[in-house]
Coordinates of C-alpha atoms in Angstrom, one line a residue:
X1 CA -0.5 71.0 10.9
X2 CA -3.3 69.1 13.0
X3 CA -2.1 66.9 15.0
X4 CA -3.9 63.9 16.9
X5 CA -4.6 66.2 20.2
X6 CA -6.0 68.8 18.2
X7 CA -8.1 66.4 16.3
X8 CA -9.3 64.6 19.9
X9 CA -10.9 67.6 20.9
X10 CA -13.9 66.7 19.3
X11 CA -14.5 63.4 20.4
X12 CA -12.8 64.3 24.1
X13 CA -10.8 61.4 24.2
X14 CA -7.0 60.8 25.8
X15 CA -4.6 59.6 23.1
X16 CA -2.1 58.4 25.7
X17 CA -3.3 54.6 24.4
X18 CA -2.2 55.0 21.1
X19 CA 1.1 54.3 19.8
X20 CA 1.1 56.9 17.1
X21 CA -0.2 59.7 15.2
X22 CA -3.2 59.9 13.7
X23 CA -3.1 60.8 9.9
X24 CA -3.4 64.4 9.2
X25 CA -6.8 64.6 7.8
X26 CA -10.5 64.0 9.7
X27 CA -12.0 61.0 10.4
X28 CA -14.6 59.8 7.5
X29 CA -17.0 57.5 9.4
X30 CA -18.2 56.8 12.9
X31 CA -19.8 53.7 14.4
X32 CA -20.9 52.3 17.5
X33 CA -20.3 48.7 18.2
X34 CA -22.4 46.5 20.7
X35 CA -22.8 43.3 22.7
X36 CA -18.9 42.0 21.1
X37 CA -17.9 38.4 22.3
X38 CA -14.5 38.2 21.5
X39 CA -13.3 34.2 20.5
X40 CA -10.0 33.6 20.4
X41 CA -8.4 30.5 19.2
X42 CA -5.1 29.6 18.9
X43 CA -3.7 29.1 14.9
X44 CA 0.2 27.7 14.0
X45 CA 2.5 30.1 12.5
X46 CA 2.9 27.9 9.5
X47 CA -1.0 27.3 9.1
X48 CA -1.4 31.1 9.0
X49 CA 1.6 32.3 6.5
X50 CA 0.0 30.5 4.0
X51 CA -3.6 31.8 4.5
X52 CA -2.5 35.8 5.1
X53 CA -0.2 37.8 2.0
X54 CA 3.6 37.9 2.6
X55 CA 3.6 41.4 2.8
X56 CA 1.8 41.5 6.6
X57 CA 4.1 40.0 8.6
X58 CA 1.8 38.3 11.7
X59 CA 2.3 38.7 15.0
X60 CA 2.6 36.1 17.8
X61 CA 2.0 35.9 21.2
X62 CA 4.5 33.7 23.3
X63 CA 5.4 32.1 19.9
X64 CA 1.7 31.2 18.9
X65 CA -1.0 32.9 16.1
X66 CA -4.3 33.6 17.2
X67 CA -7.3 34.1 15.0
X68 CA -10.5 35.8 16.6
X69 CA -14.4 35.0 15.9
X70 CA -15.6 38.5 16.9
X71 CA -19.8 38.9 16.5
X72 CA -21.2 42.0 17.5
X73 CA -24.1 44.5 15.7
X74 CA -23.1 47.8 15.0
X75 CA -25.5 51.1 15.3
X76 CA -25.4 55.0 15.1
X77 CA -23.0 54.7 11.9
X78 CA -23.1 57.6 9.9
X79 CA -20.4 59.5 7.3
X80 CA -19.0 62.4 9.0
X81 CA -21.2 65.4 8.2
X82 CA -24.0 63.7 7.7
X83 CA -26.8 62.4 9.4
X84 CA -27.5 58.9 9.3
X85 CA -29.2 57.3 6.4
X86 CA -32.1 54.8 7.4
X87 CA -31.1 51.1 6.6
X88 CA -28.0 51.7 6.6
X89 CA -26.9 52.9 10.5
X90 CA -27.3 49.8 12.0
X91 CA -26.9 46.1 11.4
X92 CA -25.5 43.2 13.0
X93 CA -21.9 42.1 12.0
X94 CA -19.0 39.3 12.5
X95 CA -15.5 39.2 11.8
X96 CA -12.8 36.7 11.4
X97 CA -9.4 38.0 12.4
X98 CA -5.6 37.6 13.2
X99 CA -3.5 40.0 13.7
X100 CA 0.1 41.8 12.1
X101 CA 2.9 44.6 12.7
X102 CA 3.8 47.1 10.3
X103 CA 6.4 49.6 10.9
X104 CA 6.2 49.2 14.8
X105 CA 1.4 49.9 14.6
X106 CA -0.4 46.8 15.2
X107 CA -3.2 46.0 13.4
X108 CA -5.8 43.4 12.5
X109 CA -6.1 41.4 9.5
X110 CA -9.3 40.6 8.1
X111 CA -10.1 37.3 6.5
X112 CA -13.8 38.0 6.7
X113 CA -17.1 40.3 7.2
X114 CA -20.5 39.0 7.4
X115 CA -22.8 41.5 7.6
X116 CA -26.9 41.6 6.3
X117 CA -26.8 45.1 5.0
X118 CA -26.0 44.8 1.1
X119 CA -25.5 49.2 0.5
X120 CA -23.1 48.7 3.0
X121 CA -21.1 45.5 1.9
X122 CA -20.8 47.5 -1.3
X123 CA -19.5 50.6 0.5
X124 CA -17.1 48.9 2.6
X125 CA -15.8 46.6 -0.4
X126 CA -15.5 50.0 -3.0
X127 CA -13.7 52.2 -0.6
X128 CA -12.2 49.9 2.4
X129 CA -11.1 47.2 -0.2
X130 CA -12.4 44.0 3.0
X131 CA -13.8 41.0 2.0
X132 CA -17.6 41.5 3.0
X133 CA -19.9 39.3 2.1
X134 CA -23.4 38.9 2.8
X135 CA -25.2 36.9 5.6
X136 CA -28.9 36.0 6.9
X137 CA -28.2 37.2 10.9
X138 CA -30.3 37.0 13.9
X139 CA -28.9 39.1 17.5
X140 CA -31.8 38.6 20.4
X141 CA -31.2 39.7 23.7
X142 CA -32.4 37.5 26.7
X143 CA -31.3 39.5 30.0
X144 CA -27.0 39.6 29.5
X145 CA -27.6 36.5 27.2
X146 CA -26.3 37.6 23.8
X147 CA -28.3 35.1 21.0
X148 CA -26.4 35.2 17.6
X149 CA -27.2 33.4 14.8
X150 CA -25.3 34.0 11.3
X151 CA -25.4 31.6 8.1
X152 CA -23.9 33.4 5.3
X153 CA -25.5 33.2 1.7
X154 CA -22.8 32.0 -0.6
X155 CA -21.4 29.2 1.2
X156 CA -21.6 27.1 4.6
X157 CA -19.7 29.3 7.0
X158 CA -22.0 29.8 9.8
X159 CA -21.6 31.0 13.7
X160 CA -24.0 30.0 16.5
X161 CA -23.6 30.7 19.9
X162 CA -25.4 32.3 23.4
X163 CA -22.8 34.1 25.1
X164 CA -23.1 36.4 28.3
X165 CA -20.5 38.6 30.9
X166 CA -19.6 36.4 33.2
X167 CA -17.2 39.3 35.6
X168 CA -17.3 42.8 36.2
X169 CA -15.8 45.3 33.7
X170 CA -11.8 46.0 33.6
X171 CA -9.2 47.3 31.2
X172 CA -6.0 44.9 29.8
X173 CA -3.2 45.1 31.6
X174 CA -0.3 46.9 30.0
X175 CA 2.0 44.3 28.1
X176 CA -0.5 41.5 29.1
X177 CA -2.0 38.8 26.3
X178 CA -5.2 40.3 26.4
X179 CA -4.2 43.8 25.7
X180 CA -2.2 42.1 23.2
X181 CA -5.3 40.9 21.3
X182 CA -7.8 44.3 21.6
X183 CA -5.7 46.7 21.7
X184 CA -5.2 47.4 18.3
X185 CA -6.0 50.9 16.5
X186 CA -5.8 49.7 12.7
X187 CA -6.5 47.8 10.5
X188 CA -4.7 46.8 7.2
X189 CA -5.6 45.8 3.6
X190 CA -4.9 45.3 0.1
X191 CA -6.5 47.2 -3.0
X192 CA -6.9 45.4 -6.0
X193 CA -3.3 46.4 -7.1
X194 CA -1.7 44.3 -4.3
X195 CA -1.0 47.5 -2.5
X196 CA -1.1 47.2 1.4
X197 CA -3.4 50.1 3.1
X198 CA -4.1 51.1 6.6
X199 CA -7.2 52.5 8.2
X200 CA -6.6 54.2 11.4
X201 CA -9.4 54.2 14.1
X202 CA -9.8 56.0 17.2
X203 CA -11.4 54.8 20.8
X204 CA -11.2 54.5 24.1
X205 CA -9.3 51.5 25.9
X206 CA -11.8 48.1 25.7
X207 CA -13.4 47.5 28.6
X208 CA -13.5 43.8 28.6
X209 CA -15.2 41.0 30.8
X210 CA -14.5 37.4 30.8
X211 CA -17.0 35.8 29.0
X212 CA -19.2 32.5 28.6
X213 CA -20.1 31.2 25.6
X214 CA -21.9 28.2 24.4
X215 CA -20.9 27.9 20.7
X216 CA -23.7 25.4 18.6
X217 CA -22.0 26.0 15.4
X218 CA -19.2 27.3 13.7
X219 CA -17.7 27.3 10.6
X220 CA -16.4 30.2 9.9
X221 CA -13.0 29.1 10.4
X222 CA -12.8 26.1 8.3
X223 CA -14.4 27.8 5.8
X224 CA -11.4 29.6 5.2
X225 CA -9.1 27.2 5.4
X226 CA -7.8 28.0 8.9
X227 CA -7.1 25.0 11.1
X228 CA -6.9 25.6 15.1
X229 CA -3.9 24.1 17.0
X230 CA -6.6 22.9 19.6
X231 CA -10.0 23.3 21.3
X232 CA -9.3 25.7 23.9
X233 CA -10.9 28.8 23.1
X234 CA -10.5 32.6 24.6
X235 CA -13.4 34.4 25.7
X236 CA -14.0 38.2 26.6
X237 CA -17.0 40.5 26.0
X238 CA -17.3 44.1 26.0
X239 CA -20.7 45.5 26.4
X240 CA -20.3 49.3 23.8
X241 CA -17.1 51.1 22.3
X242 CA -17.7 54.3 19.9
X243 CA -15.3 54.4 17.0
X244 CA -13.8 56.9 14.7
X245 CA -12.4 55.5 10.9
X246 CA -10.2 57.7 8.8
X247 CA -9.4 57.0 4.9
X248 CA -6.9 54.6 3.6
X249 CA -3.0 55.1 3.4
X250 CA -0.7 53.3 2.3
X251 CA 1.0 51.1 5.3
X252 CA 4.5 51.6 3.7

């Protein structure tokens, strides 16, 4: 039986950050992810249940939801085994998040993926059963200011913001709020039957820095519905994290 040590071999990384095993099968697709800001804001319990299925239970922090704006732009993806396929291994991408628990692994909940790469929306709604939907997306780079611009296609969500580092690089403390919020090896689903999935993913701990930002627009929360409890927003960056997907299971 392969177990997760055997499997980290390949990729040479400690697994003393994970919680638990990876399934028993090799991972299916690697990425690279860039230049993330990390945007948290601060979402009532009540607000949320509504907004995420009963069967994800969501975690809190200190009694409180938070849902994360998270642009980045991904490159070197590629199917394990195969090289990758031009116009398809790299594109810009942003998430909107929250977080649940199942069975003791905590995960991340998507309510949305923007992304400008349509073979890959495709892929990743087929297979990975999350909501991607297609967006016109800008990422320029002026010195360590991040540009991101994001307007999706079918409707007026829309994200625009410069943000930069703005401290030098450290990991989460153990049991702190921002471990709490990156920290997170899975993420969880539903297929088309109503079945909840998992996808496990492999990493090294997030190096974070606090983070500036200077947000022009953005939509992309009450575009879903998802009304913050206030202003204040979180802020972290990390600069590059390679990333290992396996297959679906089921979560139960």
């Amino acid at each position: 039986m392969t177990d997760y040590k055997e499997q980290s071999k390949e990729t040479n990384w400690d697994d003393g950050h994970r919680l638990w095993s990876l399934p028993n099968m090799p991972w299916t697709m690697k990425q690279t992810w860039n230049d993330l800001l990390f945007a948290h804001f601060p979402v009532n319990f009540n607000v949320l249940r509504k907004l995420v299925p009963n069967i994800f239970p969501l975690d809190t922090y200190d009694g409180v939801c938070w849902v994360g704006v998270v642009p980045f732009h991904m490159t070197d993806i590629r199917l394990r085994g195969l090289p990758p396929i031009p116009g398809t291994d790299k594109f810009p991408e942003l998430n909107v998040r929250t977080y649940v628990t199942i069975d003791g692994k905590p995960g991340v909940y998507f309510f949305s993926l923007d992304a400008t790469n349509l073979l890959a929306i495709k892929v990743a709604r087929t297979f990975y059963h999350l909501p991607y939907v297609r967006a016109n997306m800008k990422v320029e780079k002026q010195g360590d200011m991040i540009e991101y611009e994001s307007v999706r296609k079918s409707e007026d969500a829309r994200f625009v913001a410069d943000y930069r580092p703005v401290s030098e690089k450290y990991f989460a403390e153990k049991g702190s709020f921002e471990e709490w919020l990156v920290e997170r090896y899975c993420l969880y689903t539903l297929n088309p039957k109503g079945v909840p999935l998992r996808c496990d993913i492999l990493h090294h701990p997030w190096e974070l820095q606090q983070a500036e930002a200077n947000i022009k627009e953005n939509t992309m929360l009450s575009s879903r519905g998802i009304v913050v409890e206030n202003d204040s927003v979180v802020l972290h960056y990390s600069k590059q994290i390679e990333v290992r997907m396996w297959p679906l299971v089921k979560a139960f």
